[in-house]
Short mmCIF file of C-alpha atoms in Angstrom, two decimals:
data_model
loop_
_atom_site.label_atom_id
_atom_site.label_comp_id
_atom_site.label_asym_id
_atom_site.label_seq_id
_atom_site.Cartn_x
_atom_site.Cartn_y
_atom_site.Cartn_z
CA MET A 23 62.23 103.70 -29.05
CA SER A 24 65.23 101.36 -29.07
CA LYS A 25 65.26 98.17 -27.01
CA LYS A 26 67.77 97.01 -24.44
CA ASP A 27 70.45 94.78 -25.96
CA ASN A 28 69.88 91.53 -24.11
CA ARG A 29 72.51 89.29 -25.72
CA PHE A 30 74.96 89.19 -22.81
CA TRP A 31 75.48 86.25 -20.44
CA VAL A 32 77.49 85.35 -17.34
CA TRP A 33 78.65 81.79 -16.61
CA GLY A 34 79.29 80.55 -13.11
CA TYR A 35 78.02 79.27 -9.78
CA THR A 36 75.79 80.51 -7.00
CA LEU A 37 77.27 80.36 -3.51
CA ASP A 38 75.74 79.00 -0.32
CA LYS A 39 78.45 80.61 1.84
CA VAL A 40 80.46 83.80 1.39
CA PRO A 41 83.39 83.52 1.10
CA GLY A 42 82.87 80.00 -0.10
CA PRO A 43 84.05 77.37 -2.54
CA SER A 44 83.20 77.40 -6.22
CA TYR A 45 84.07 74.83 -8.84
CA PHE A 46 87.09 75.71 -10.98
CA VAL A 47 88.12 78.60 -8.75
CA ASN A 48 91.36 78.17 -6.81
CA GLY A 49 90.32 79.03 -3.30
CA PRO A 50 87.24 80.68 -1.80
CA THR A 51 85.35 83.41 -3.63
CA SER A 52 82.96 86.15 -2.55
CA CYS A 53 81.29 86.61 -5.93
CA SER A 54 78.17 84.56 -6.56
CA LEU A 55 76.73 84.26 -10.07
CA GLU A 56 73.87 86.67 -9.46
CA THR A 57 76.29 89.29 -8.11
CA ALA A 58 78.46 89.02 -11.21
CA ALA A 59 75.40 89.35 -13.47
CA ASP A 60 74.27 92.48 -11.64
CA TYR A 61 77.74 93.98 -11.94
CA LEU A 62 77.84 93.40 -15.70
CA GLY A 63 74.21 94.43 -16.20
CA CYS A 64 73.17 91.00 -17.52
CA SER A 65 69.84 89.28 -17.13
CA ASN A 66 71.02 85.98 -18.67
CA LEU A 67 72.76 83.27 -16.64
CA CYS A 68 74.59 80.06 -17.44
CA TRP A 69 74.07 78.43 -14.03
CA MET A 70 76.36 75.47 -13.55
CA ASN A 71 75.72 74.16 -10.01
CA SER A 72 73.58 71.46 -11.60
CA LEU A 73 76.62 70.31 -13.59
CA HIS A 74 77.97 68.60 -10.48
CA SER A 75 74.90 67.58 -8.49
CA MET A 76 71.36 66.52 -9.22
CA ASP A 77 70.44 67.86 -5.78
CA ALA A 78 71.26 71.40 -6.92
CA ILE A 79 68.19 71.26 -9.17
CA CYS A 80 65.79 72.46 -6.49
CA ASP A 81 63.38 75.22 -5.48
CA GLN A 82 65.91 76.89 -3.21
CA ASN A 83 68.29 77.59 -6.08
CA PHE A 84 65.72 78.53 -8.69
CA THR A 85 63.95 80.89 -6.29
CA ARG A 86 67.22 82.79 -5.85
CA LEU A 87 67.42 83.31 -9.60
CA GLU A 88 63.77 84.14 -10.33
CA ARG A 89 64.45 87.81 -11.05
CA PHE A 90 66.68 87.02 -14.02
CA GLU A 91 65.24 86.77 -17.50
CA SER A 92 66.96 83.64 -18.80
CA ILE A 93 68.73 80.69 -17.20
CA LEU A 94 70.56 77.86 -18.93
CA CYS A 95 71.35 74.97 -16.58
CA GLY A 96 74.28 72.58 -16.81
CA LEU A 97 73.47 68.92 -17.35
CA THR A 98 74.90 66.71 -14.62
CA HIS A 99 78.08 64.67 -14.80
CA ILE A 100 80.03 63.66 -11.71
CA GLU A 101 83.69 62.67 -11.48
CA HIS A 102 84.30 60.22 -8.66
CA ASP A 103 87.41 59.77 -6.48
CA TYR A 104 89.35 62.94 -7.39
CA PRO A 105 89.60 65.56 -10.17
CA GLY A 106 91.28 64.00 -13.17
CA SER A 107 90.45 60.43 -12.18
CA GLY A 108 88.37 60.00 -15.32
CA LYS A 109 85.74 58.03 -13.37
CA TRP A 110 82.71 59.83 -14.71
CA GLU A 111 79.07 59.11 -14.05
CA MET A 112 76.71 60.88 -16.43
CA PHE A 113 73.15 61.91 -15.57
CA TYR A 114 72.42 63.89 -18.71
CA LYS A 115 69.01 62.37 -19.45
CA GLU A 116 67.91 62.47 -15.81
CA SER A 117 69.01 66.07 -15.21
CA ALA A 118 67.48 67.22 -18.52
CA ALA A 119 64.11 65.79 -17.49
CA LYS A 120 64.35 67.20 -13.95
CA ILE A 121 65.29 70.69 -15.17
CA ALA A 122 62.41 70.56 -17.65
CA GLU A 123 59.99 69.76 -14.82
CA TYR A 124 61.21 72.78 -12.88
CA SER A 125 60.89 74.99 -15.95
CA ARG A 126 57.11 74.63 -15.65
CA LYS A 127 57.31 76.42 -12.30
CA TYR A 128 60.19 78.76 -13.20
CA PRO A 129 59.62 80.00 -16.76
CA ASN A 130 62.94 81.86 -16.83
CA ILE A 131 64.59 78.44 -17.25
CA LYS A 132 65.11 78.50 -21.00
CA GLY A 133 67.27 75.43 -21.57
CA VAL A 134 70.27 73.30 -20.68
CA ILE A 135 73.97 73.12 -21.49
CA LEU A 136 75.87 69.92 -22.20
CA ASP A 137 79.36 71.03 -21.21
CA ASP A 138 82.49 69.94 -23.10
CA PHE A 139 80.42 67.96 -25.59
CA ARG A 140 82.59 65.20 -27.06
CA ALA A 141 85.77 66.88 -25.87
CA PRO A 142 88.32 64.02 -25.82
CA GLU A 143 89.38 64.63 -22.20
CA GLY A 144 85.81 65.04 -20.92
CA PRO A 145 83.07 62.62 -19.85
CA SER A 146 80.99 62.86 -23.04
CA GLY A 147 83.73 61.97 -25.52
CA LYS A 148 81.96 58.81 -26.61
CA LEU A 149 78.38 60.08 -26.65
CA THR A 150 76.64 59.01 -29.86
CA ASP A 151 74.05 60.85 -31.90
CA GLU A 152 71.45 58.49 -30.47
CA ASP A 153 72.56 59.31 -26.92
CA LEU A 154 72.07 62.99 -27.63
CA HIS A 155 68.66 62.28 -29.14
CA VAL A 156 67.58 60.49 -25.97
CA ILE A 157 68.73 63.43 -23.80
CA ASN A 158 66.99 65.99 -25.98
CA ALA A 159 63.80 63.94 -26.15
CA ALA A 160 63.69 63.52 -22.35
CA MET A 161 63.77 67.29 -21.94
CA LYS A 162 61.38 68.23 -24.73
CA GLU A 163 58.85 65.60 -23.81
CA VAL A 164 58.31 67.64 -20.64
CA ASN A 165 58.80 71.13 -22.13
CA PRO A 166 59.23 71.37 -25.92
CA ASP A 167 60.12 75.07 -25.67
CA LEU A 168 63.43 74.43 -23.90
CA LYS A 169 66.70 74.63 -25.83
CA LEU A 170 69.71 72.32 -25.63
CA TYR A 171 73.14 73.92 -26.06
CA LEU A 172 76.42 72.11 -26.69
CA VAL A 173 79.81 73.44 -25.60
CA GLN A 174 82.44 73.33 -28.34
CA TYR A 175 86.00 74.65 -28.68
CA HIS A 176 87.53 76.62 -31.52
CA THR A 177 90.45 74.82 -33.24
CA ARG A 178 90.21 71.81 -30.87
CA GLN A 179 87.04 70.30 -32.38
CA ASP A 180 85.70 69.75 -35.88
CA PHE A 181 82.36 71.53 -36.07
CA THR A 182 81.33 69.57 -39.17
CA LYS A 183 81.01 66.45 -36.98
CA LEU A 184 77.93 68.02 -35.40
CA GLU A 185 75.96 67.94 -38.64
CA SER A 186 74.80 64.36 -38.06
CA CYS A 187 73.14 65.31 -34.75
CA SER A 188 71.98 68.81 -35.63
CA LYS A 189 68.31 67.95 -35.15
CA ASP A 190 68.95 67.34 -31.45
CA PHE A 191 70.54 70.61 -30.37
CA ASP A 192 69.36 74.20 -30.57
CA GLY A 193 72.50 76.17 -29.95
CA LEU A 194 76.26 76.17 -29.47
CA SER A 195 78.37 77.71 -26.74
CA ILE A 196 81.77 78.29 -28.36
CA TRP A 197 85.09 78.87 -26.57
CA SER A 198 88.75 79.44 -27.39
CA TRP A 199 90.69 77.36 -24.87
CA ARG A 200 94.02 79.06 -25.62
CA SER A 201 93.88 82.66 -26.74
CA THR A 202 96.41 83.81 -29.34
CA ASP A 203 96.80 86.74 -31.67
CA TYR A 204 96.91 84.32 -34.57
CA PHE A 205 93.57 82.71 -33.75
CA TRP A 206 91.62 85.94 -33.21
CA ASN A 207 93.19 87.78 -36.16
CA ALA A 208 93.43 84.98 -38.73
CA LEU A 209 90.96 82.21 -37.82
CA TYR A 210 88.09 83.51 -35.73
CA GLU A 211 86.04 85.20 -38.44
CA ASP A 212 86.34 82.12 -40.68
CA ASP A 213 85.23 79.89 -37.80
CA ILE A 214 82.07 81.94 -37.31
CA MET A 215 81.38 81.92 -41.05
CA LEU A 216 81.74 78.13 -41.06
CA LEU A 217 79.34 77.75 -38.13
CA ARG A 218 76.79 80.00 -39.79
CA ARG A 219 77.02 78.00 -42.99
CA LEU A 220 76.66 74.68 -41.19
CA PHE A 221 73.97 75.75 -38.72
CA PRO A 222 72.13 78.82 -40.01
CA ASP A 223 69.20 78.36 -37.62
CA LYS A 224 71.11 77.60 -34.41
CA ASP A 225 71.94 80.01 -31.62
CA ILE A 226 75.64 80.73 -31.28
CA ILE A 227 76.84 82.17 -27.99
CA GLN A 228 80.49 83.17 -28.00
CA GLY A 229 82.27 82.53 -24.73
CA GLN A 230 85.12 84.56 -23.26
CA PHE A 231 87.42 83.37 -20.47
CA ILE A 232 88.18 86.03 -17.86
CA HIS A 233 90.48 83.45 -16.26
CA ALA A 234 92.94 81.93 -18.73
CA TYR A 235 92.30 78.27 -17.91
CA GLY A 236 93.95 76.99 -21.06
CA ASP A 237 97.12 79.04 -20.70
CA ALA A 238 99.07 80.05 -17.59
CA GLY A 239 95.97 79.79 -15.41
CA GLY A 240 95.95 83.38 -14.15
CA ALA A 241 93.87 86.29 -15.31
CA GLN A 242 93.44 86.60 -19.06
CA PRO A 243 96.30 88.81 -20.35
CA MET A 244 94.95 92.28 -21.04
CA ASP A 245 96.20 92.35 -24.62
CA GLN A 246 94.13 89.22 -25.26
CA MET A 247 91.08 90.65 -23.46
CA ILE A 248 91.18 93.74 -25.66
CA LEU A 249 91.66 91.71 -28.83
CA GLN A 250 88.87 89.28 -27.92
CA CYS A 251 86.42 92.07 -27.14
CA ASN A 252 87.12 93.82 -30.43
CA LYS A 253 86.67 90.64 -32.47
CA ILE A 254 83.58 89.35 -30.66
CA ALA A 255 81.92 92.76 -30.79
CA LYS A 256 82.39 92.83 -34.54
CA GLU A 257 80.56 89.50 -34.95
CA LEU A 258 77.80 90.54 -32.55
CA ASP A 259 77.36 93.77 -34.49
CA ARG A 260 77.00 91.72 -37.68
CA ASN A 261 74.45 89.42 -35.98
CA SER A 262 76.73 86.53 -36.87
CA ILE A 263 76.51 85.40 -33.26
CA ASN A 264 73.51 85.53 -30.93
CA GLY A 265 75.21 86.18 -27.62
CA TRP A 266 78.38 86.85 -25.64
CA CYS A 267 79.15 85.01 -22.39
CA ALA A 268 81.79 85.80 -19.73
CA LEU A 269 83.27 82.97 -17.63
CA GLN A 270 83.41 82.75 -14.70
CA SER A 271 81.79 84.64 -11.86
CA GLY A 272 83.97 83.24 -9.07
CA TYR A 273 87.00 85.19 -10.28
CA PHE A 274 85.26 88.57 -10.59
CA CYS A 275 86.09 89.59 -7.01
CA ARG A 276 89.79 88.74 -7.22
CA LEU A 277 92.18 91.69 -7.14
CA ASP A 278 94.37 90.09 -9.80
CA HIS A 279 91.34 89.89 -12.15
CA ARG A 280 89.99 93.36 -11.41
CA GLU A 281 91.43 95.04 -14.49
CA GLN A 282 89.94 92.38 -16.79
CA VAL A 283 86.48 92.51 -15.20
CA GLU A 284 86.35 96.29 -15.16
CA TYR A 285 87.46 96.43 -18.78
CA LEU A 286 84.72 93.99 -19.81
CA LYS A 287 82.07 95.91 -17.88
CA ASN A 288 83.08 99.19 -19.54
CA PHE A 289 83.23 97.56 -22.96
CA TRP A 290 79.80 95.96 -22.63
CA ASN A 291 78.29 99.22 -21.37
CA TRP A 292 79.81 101.09 -24.30
CA PHE A 293 78.51 98.51 -26.77
CA ARG A 294 74.98 98.45 -25.34
CA ASP A 295 74.76 102.20 -25.02
CA THR A 296 75.91 102.98 -28.57
CA HIS A 297 74.28 100.24 -30.66
CA THR A 298 70.61 100.70 -31.42
CA ILE A 299 68.33 97.66 -31.23
CA LEU A 300 65.01 98.14 -33.00
#
């Protein structure tokens, strides 16, 4: 009997009020992370409330997510004053340790995500290999089974620069900030081959933006959605990547994103229902 293909993830935020605010969504949303995961038939969550607040790491939130198989939690960094101020305060070590403590009670917590790792415009641009080692050690001292994932961007970052710290991360969450025909047709496959050569034992989860943050800021153009799905599916079918993650849940309920979300749901259902997993 074949197994369920469990390599699909949803990235986003749980809501305390509906409609309510969600980070990186322009205006209120009615789609909480768990609702988006149910819609797409996913049991894996990239839960990012903890990215912005240490207080979000609490029983109330983890109890809401207990029914899901896997949760990766964002490590905390806080931008003071206003978005774009650049006044960051990082709590990566502290949040890693706190999440690890909660993972003893909630075993579906499988690891953490360090978002925008060393992205030049982000808070962690100057993190050293030793800094990463301290963060990883703080987590694994509490629960050695947890995994640490780093967010990286195709074409915007040099993946070879991660070799010096490879002992202190377990996986990569990879994203294309600006989607173009040229990237997906000419560069994407080579990028995945490079990552596999550099990090043969690391998890690679390919991200896909439903909302085109790096471009016009609206819904991802449908021609790009179709191209992305075809290319990512090919790498998943080859087992060159370990997972596929859609970002982000807060836009799933928007009428102007409906076509993109419905297309992805149908594509994922087709893929899961026609590819045998032994």
